[in-house]
Coordinates of C-alpha atoms in Angstrom, one line a residue:
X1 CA 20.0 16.6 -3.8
X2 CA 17.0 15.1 -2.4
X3 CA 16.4 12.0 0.1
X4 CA 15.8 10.3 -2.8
X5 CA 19.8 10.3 -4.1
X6 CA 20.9 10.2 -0.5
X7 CA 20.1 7.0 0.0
X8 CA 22.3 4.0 -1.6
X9 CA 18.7 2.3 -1.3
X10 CA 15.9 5.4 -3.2
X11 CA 14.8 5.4 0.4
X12 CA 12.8 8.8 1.6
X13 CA 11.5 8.4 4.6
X14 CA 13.7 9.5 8.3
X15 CA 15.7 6.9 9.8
X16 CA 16.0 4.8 6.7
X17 CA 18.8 2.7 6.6
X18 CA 21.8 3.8 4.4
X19 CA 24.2 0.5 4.6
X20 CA 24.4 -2.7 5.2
X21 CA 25.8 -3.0 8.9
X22 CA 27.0 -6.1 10.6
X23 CA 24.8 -6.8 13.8
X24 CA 22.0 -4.6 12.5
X25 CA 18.2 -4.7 10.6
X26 CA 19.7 -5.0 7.0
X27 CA 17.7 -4.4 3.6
X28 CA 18.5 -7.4 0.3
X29 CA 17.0 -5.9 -3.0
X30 CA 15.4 -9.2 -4.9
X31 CA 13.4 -9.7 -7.6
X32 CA 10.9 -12.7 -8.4
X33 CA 8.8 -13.7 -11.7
X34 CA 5.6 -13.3 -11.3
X35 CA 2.8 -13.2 -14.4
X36 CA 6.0 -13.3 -16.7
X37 CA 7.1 -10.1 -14.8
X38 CA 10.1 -9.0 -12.9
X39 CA 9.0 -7.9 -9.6
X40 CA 11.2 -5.6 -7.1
X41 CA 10.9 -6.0 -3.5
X42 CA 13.5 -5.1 -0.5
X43 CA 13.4 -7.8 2.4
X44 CA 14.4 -6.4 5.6
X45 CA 16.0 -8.8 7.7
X46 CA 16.5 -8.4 11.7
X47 CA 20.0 -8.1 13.4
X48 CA 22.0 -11.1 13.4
X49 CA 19.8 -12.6 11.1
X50 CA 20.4 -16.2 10.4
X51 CA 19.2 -18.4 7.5
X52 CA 18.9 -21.6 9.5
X53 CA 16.6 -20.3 12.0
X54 CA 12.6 -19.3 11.9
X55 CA 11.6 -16.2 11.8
X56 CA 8.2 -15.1 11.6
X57 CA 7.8 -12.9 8.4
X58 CA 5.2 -9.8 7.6
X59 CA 4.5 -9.2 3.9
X60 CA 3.5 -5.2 3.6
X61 CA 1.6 -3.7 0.8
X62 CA 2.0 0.2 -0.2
X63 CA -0.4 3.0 -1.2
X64 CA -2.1 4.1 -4.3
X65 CA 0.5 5.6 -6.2
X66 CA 3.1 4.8 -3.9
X67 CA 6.4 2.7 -3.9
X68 CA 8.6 0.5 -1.2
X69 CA 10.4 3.7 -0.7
X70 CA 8.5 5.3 1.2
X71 CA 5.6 4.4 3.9
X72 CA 5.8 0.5 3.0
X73 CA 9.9 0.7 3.3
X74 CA 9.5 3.0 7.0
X75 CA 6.9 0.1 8.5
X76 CA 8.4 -2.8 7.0
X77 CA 11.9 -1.3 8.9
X78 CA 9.9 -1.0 11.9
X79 CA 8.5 -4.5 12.2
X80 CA 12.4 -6.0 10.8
X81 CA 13.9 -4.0 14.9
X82 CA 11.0 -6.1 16.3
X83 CA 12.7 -9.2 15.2
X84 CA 10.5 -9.5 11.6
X85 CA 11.2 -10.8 8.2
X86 CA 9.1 -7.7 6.2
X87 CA 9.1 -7.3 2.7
X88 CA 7.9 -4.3 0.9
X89 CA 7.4 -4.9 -3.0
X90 CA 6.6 -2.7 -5.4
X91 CA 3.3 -3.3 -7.4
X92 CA 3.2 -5.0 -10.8
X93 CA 3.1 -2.0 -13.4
X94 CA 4.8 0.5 -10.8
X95 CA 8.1 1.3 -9.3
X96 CA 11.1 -0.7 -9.7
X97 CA 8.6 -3.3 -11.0
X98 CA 8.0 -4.6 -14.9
X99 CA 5.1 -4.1 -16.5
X100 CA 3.5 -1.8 -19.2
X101 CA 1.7 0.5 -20.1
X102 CA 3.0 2.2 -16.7
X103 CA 0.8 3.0 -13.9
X104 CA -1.8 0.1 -15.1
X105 CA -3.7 -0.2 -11.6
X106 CA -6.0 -2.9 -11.9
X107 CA -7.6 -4.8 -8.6
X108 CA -6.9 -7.9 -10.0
X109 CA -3.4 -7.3 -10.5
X110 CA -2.7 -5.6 -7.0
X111 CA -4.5 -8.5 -5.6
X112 CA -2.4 -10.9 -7.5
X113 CA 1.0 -8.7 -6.5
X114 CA 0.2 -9.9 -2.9
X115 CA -0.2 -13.4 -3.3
X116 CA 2.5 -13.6 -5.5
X117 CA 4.6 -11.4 -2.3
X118 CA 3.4 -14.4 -0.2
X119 CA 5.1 -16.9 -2.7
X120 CA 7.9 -15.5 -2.2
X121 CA 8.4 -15.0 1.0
X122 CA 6.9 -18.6 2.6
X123 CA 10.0 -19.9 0.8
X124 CA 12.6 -17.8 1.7
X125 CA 15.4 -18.9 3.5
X126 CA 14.7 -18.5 7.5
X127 CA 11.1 -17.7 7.5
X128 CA 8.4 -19.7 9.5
X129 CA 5.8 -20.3 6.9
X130 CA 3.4 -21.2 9.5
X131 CA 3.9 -17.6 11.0
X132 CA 3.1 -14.9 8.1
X133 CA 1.4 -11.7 8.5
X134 CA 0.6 -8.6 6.2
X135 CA 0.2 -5.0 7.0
X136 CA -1.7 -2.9 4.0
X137 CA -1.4 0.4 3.7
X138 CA -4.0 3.2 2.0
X139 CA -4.8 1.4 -1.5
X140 CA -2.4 -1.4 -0.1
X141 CA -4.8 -2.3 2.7
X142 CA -8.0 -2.8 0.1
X143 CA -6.6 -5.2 -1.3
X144 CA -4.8 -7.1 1.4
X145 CA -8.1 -6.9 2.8
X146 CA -9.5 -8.5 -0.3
X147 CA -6.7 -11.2 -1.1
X148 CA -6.6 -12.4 2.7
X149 CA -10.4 -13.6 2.3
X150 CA -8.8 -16.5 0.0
X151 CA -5.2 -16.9 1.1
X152 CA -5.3 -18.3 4.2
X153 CA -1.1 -18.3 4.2
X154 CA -1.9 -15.1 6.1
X155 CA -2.1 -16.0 9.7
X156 CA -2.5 -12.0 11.1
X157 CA -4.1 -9.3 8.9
X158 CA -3.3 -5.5 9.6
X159 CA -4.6 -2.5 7.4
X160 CA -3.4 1.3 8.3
X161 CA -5.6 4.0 6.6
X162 CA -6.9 1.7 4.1
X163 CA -8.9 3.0 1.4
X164 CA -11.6 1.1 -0.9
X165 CA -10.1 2.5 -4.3
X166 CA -12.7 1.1 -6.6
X167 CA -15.2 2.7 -4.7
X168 CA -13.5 6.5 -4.8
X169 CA -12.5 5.7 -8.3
X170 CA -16.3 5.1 -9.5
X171 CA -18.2 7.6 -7.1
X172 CA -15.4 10.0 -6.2
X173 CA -13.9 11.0 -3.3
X174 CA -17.0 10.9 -0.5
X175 CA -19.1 10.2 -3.2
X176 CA -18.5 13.8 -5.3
X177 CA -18.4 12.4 -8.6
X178 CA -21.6 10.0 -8.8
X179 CA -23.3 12.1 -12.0
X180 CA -20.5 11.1 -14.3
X181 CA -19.8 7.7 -13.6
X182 CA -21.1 6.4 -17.5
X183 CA -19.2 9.5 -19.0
X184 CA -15.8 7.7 -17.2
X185 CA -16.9 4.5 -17.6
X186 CA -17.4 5.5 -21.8
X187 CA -14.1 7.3 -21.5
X188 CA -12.3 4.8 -20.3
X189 CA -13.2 1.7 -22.8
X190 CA -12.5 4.8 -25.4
X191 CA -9.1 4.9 -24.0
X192 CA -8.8 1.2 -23.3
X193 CA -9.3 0.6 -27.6
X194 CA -6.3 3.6 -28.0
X195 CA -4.0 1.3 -26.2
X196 CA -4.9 -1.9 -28.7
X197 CA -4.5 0.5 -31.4
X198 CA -1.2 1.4 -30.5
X199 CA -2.3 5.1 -29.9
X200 CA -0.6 7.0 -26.9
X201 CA -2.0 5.4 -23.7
X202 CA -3.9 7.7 -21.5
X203 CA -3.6 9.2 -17.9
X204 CA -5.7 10.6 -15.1
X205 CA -4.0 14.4 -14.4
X206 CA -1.0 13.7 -11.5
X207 CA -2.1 16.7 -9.0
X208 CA 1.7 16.6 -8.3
X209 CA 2.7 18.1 -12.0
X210 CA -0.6 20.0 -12.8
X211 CA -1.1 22.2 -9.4
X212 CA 1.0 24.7 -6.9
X213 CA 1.6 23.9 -3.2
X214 CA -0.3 27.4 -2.8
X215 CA -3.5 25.6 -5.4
X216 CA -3.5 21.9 -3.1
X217 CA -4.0 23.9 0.1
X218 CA -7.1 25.2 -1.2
X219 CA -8.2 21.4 -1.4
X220 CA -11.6 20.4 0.2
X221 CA -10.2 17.2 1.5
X222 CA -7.1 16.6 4.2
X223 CA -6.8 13.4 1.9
X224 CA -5.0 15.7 -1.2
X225 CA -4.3 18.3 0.6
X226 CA -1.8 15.8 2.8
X227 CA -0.6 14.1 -0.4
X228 CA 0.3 16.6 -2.3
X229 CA 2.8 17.5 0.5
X230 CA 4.1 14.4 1.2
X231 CA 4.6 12.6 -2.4
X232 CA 5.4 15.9 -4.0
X233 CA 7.6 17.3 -1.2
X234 CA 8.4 16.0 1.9
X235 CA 8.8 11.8 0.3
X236 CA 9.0 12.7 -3.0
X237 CA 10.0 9.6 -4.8
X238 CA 11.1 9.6 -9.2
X239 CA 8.7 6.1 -9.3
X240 CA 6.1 7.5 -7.1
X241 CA 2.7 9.0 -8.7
X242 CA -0.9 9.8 -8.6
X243 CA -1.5 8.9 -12.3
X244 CA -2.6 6.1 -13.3
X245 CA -3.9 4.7 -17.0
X246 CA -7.7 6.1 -17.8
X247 CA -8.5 2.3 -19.2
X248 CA -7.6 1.3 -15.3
X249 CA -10.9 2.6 -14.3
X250 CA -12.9 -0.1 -16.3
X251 CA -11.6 -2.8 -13.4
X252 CA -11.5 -0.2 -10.7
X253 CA -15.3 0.6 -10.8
X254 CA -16.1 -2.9 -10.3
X255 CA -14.2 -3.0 -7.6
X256 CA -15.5 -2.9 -3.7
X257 CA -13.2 -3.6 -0.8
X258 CA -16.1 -4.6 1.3
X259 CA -17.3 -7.4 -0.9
X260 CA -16.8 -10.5 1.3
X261 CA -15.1 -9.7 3.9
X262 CA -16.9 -11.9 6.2
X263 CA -14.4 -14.0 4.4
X264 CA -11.7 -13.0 6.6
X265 CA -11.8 -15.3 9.9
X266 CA -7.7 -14.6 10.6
X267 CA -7.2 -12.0 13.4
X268 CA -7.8 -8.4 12.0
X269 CA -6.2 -5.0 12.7
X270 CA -7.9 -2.5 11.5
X271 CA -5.8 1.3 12.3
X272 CA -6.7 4.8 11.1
X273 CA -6.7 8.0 12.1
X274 CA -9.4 9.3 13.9
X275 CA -9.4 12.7 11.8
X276 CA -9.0 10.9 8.4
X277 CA -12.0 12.0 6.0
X278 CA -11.0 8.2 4.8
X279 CA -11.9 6.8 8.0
X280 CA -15.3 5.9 6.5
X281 CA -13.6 3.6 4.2
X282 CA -12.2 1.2 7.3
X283 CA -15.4 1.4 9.4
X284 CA -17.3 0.2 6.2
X285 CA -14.9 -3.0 5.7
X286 CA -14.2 -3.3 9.3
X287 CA -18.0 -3.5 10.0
X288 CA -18.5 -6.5 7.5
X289 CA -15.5 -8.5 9.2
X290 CA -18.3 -10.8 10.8
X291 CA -15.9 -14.2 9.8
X292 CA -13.6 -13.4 13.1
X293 CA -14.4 -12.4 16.3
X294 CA -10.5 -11.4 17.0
X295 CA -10.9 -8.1 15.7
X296 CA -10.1 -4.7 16.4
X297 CA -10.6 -1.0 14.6
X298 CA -7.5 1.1 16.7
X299 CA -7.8 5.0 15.9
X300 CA -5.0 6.9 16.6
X301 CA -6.3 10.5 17.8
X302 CA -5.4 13.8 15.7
X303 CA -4.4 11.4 13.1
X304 CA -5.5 12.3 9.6
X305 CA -4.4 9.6 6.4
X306 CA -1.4 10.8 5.1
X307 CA -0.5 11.7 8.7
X308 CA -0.4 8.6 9.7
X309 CA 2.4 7.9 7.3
X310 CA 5.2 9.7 8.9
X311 CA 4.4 12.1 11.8
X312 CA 6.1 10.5 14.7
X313 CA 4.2 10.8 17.2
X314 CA 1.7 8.8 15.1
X315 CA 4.1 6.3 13.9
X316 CA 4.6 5.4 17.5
X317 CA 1.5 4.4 18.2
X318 CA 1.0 2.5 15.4
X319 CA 4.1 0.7 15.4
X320 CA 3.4 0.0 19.5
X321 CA 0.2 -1.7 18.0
X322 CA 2.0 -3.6 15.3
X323 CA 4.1 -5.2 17.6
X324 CA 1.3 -6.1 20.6
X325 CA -0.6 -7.3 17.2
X326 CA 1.9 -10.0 15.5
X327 CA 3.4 -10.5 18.9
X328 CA -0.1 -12.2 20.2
X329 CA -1.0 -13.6 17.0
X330 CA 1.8 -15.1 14.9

């Protein structure tokens, strides 16, 4: 039986809550419309939480093929013993979440996911709308990055290894895929007319069905190699995965997390891990946040992406920085 089937709530990461206890953080499942779908969210809400006072709330957004189960659920849990209202939702199209063909992972949607997440939780019952943060996370903090530039609801923004997905999607993973970028971009509008056909919609390959543990090691990039082991063993999640629909990559490619981020004149937290071979991805957003001059890029040392996740060592540091962060500015 894995963590998975453990937990009353689908939650896989260590120290995840399995009941409801009086006088402690607890977790309510919701679900709110949003684009005519049904999304799926868990709120965590602190200790002795009460209705009728004012909290301040933080909205947090998870990975590229991730779900509320893992990372998002572990940091959201985190800042809810600090005292926080944080809600981690599942993205339109994914998880627990409505929406088909599965795995659709369009910008515009993710984007949309988030202010939609803010909707939500500006009205819900004990929050301080005037005091709402987000924290992004991989694929999650691209486009928190991208959807705090216009929702100004967001009064703190914090990213953790946050990856420029439409970026990586066009060029490929530090730029290794550059010389097929029509032959994708061909493939996919190919795939995108099989879909209004009614043909069988099309994936990318999930690493986590089509390779061994002993095949992933042999990766090039900590990035995969990382992954691999934590979505396919060690948080291994039935809604989690790495494919995603081929037509996707018609919006993805057009897509660049550093595109007006000057934007973004809220305080900024930028945190990665100063051995991630994504790292290159926050330093190039981080270095266009010219709109706010309360900024900081945090690197946690021996920190690689996926490490960040759920080493904990590393998820001291990080949540030490969470709290000093929405602490001084919400």
């Amino acid at each position: 039986m894995g963590k998975e089937e453990e937990n009353r709530f689908g939650l896989v990461y260590d120290g995840a809550l399995t009941e409801n206890t009086p006088g402690k953080v607890n977790i309510r499942p919701v679900k709110y419309e949003l684009r005519g779908l049904k999304i799926a969210a868990n709120v965590y809400v602190p200790a002795d939480f009460d209705e009728n006072g004012r909290y301040a709330a933080v909205v947090v957004a998870h990975p590229n093929g991730g779900v509320k189960e893992q990372v998002a659920g572990l940091y959201a849990q985190k800042l809810a013993d600090m005292g926080y209202v944080a809600m981690a939702f599942d993205a339109s199209y994914q998880g627990q979440s409505e929406g088909m063909p599965r795995n659709t992972d369009k910008p515009q949607n993710r984007v949309e996911d988030i202010h939609g997440a803010l909707d939500f939780i500006v009205n819900y019952k004990g929050v301080d709308r005037g005091r709402v943060g987000i924290l992004g996370i991989c694929g999650g903090g691209g486009y928190t990055l991208r959807a705090a530039q216009t929702d100004k609801r967001i009064k703190a923004v914090a990213t953790l290894s946050a990856f420029n997905t439409g970026i990586v999607r066009k060029n490929g993973f530090l730029d290794s895929q550059m010389d097929t970028i029509t032959e994708r971009l061909t493939d996919a509008y190919k795939a995108r007319e099989d879909e209004l056909s009614g043909k069988e919609v099309r994936y990318t390959p999930n690493m986590l069905d089509t390779m061994s543990p002993e095949e992933a090691e042999k990766m090039p990039f900590d990035l995969y190699k990382d992954g691999y082991v934590y979505y396919g063993i060690t948080h291994k999640h039935t809604g989690s995965s790495f494919a995603y629909t081929v037509s996707s990559n018609i919006d993805l490619f057009a897509f660049d997390a550093r595109t007006g981020m000057e934007m973004i004149d809220q305080p900024l937290l930028m945190m990665a891990g100063k051995c991630a071979d994504t790292l290159y991805m926050t330093e190039g957003c981080y270095e266009r946040a010219t709109g706010t001059k309360n900024k900081e890029l945090f690197l946690i040392d021996g920190a690689t992406h996926i490490k960040t996740y759920w080493y904990p060592e590393y998820v001291e540091k990080i949540t030490g920085k969470l709290k000093a962060f929405f602490e001084k500015n919400l």
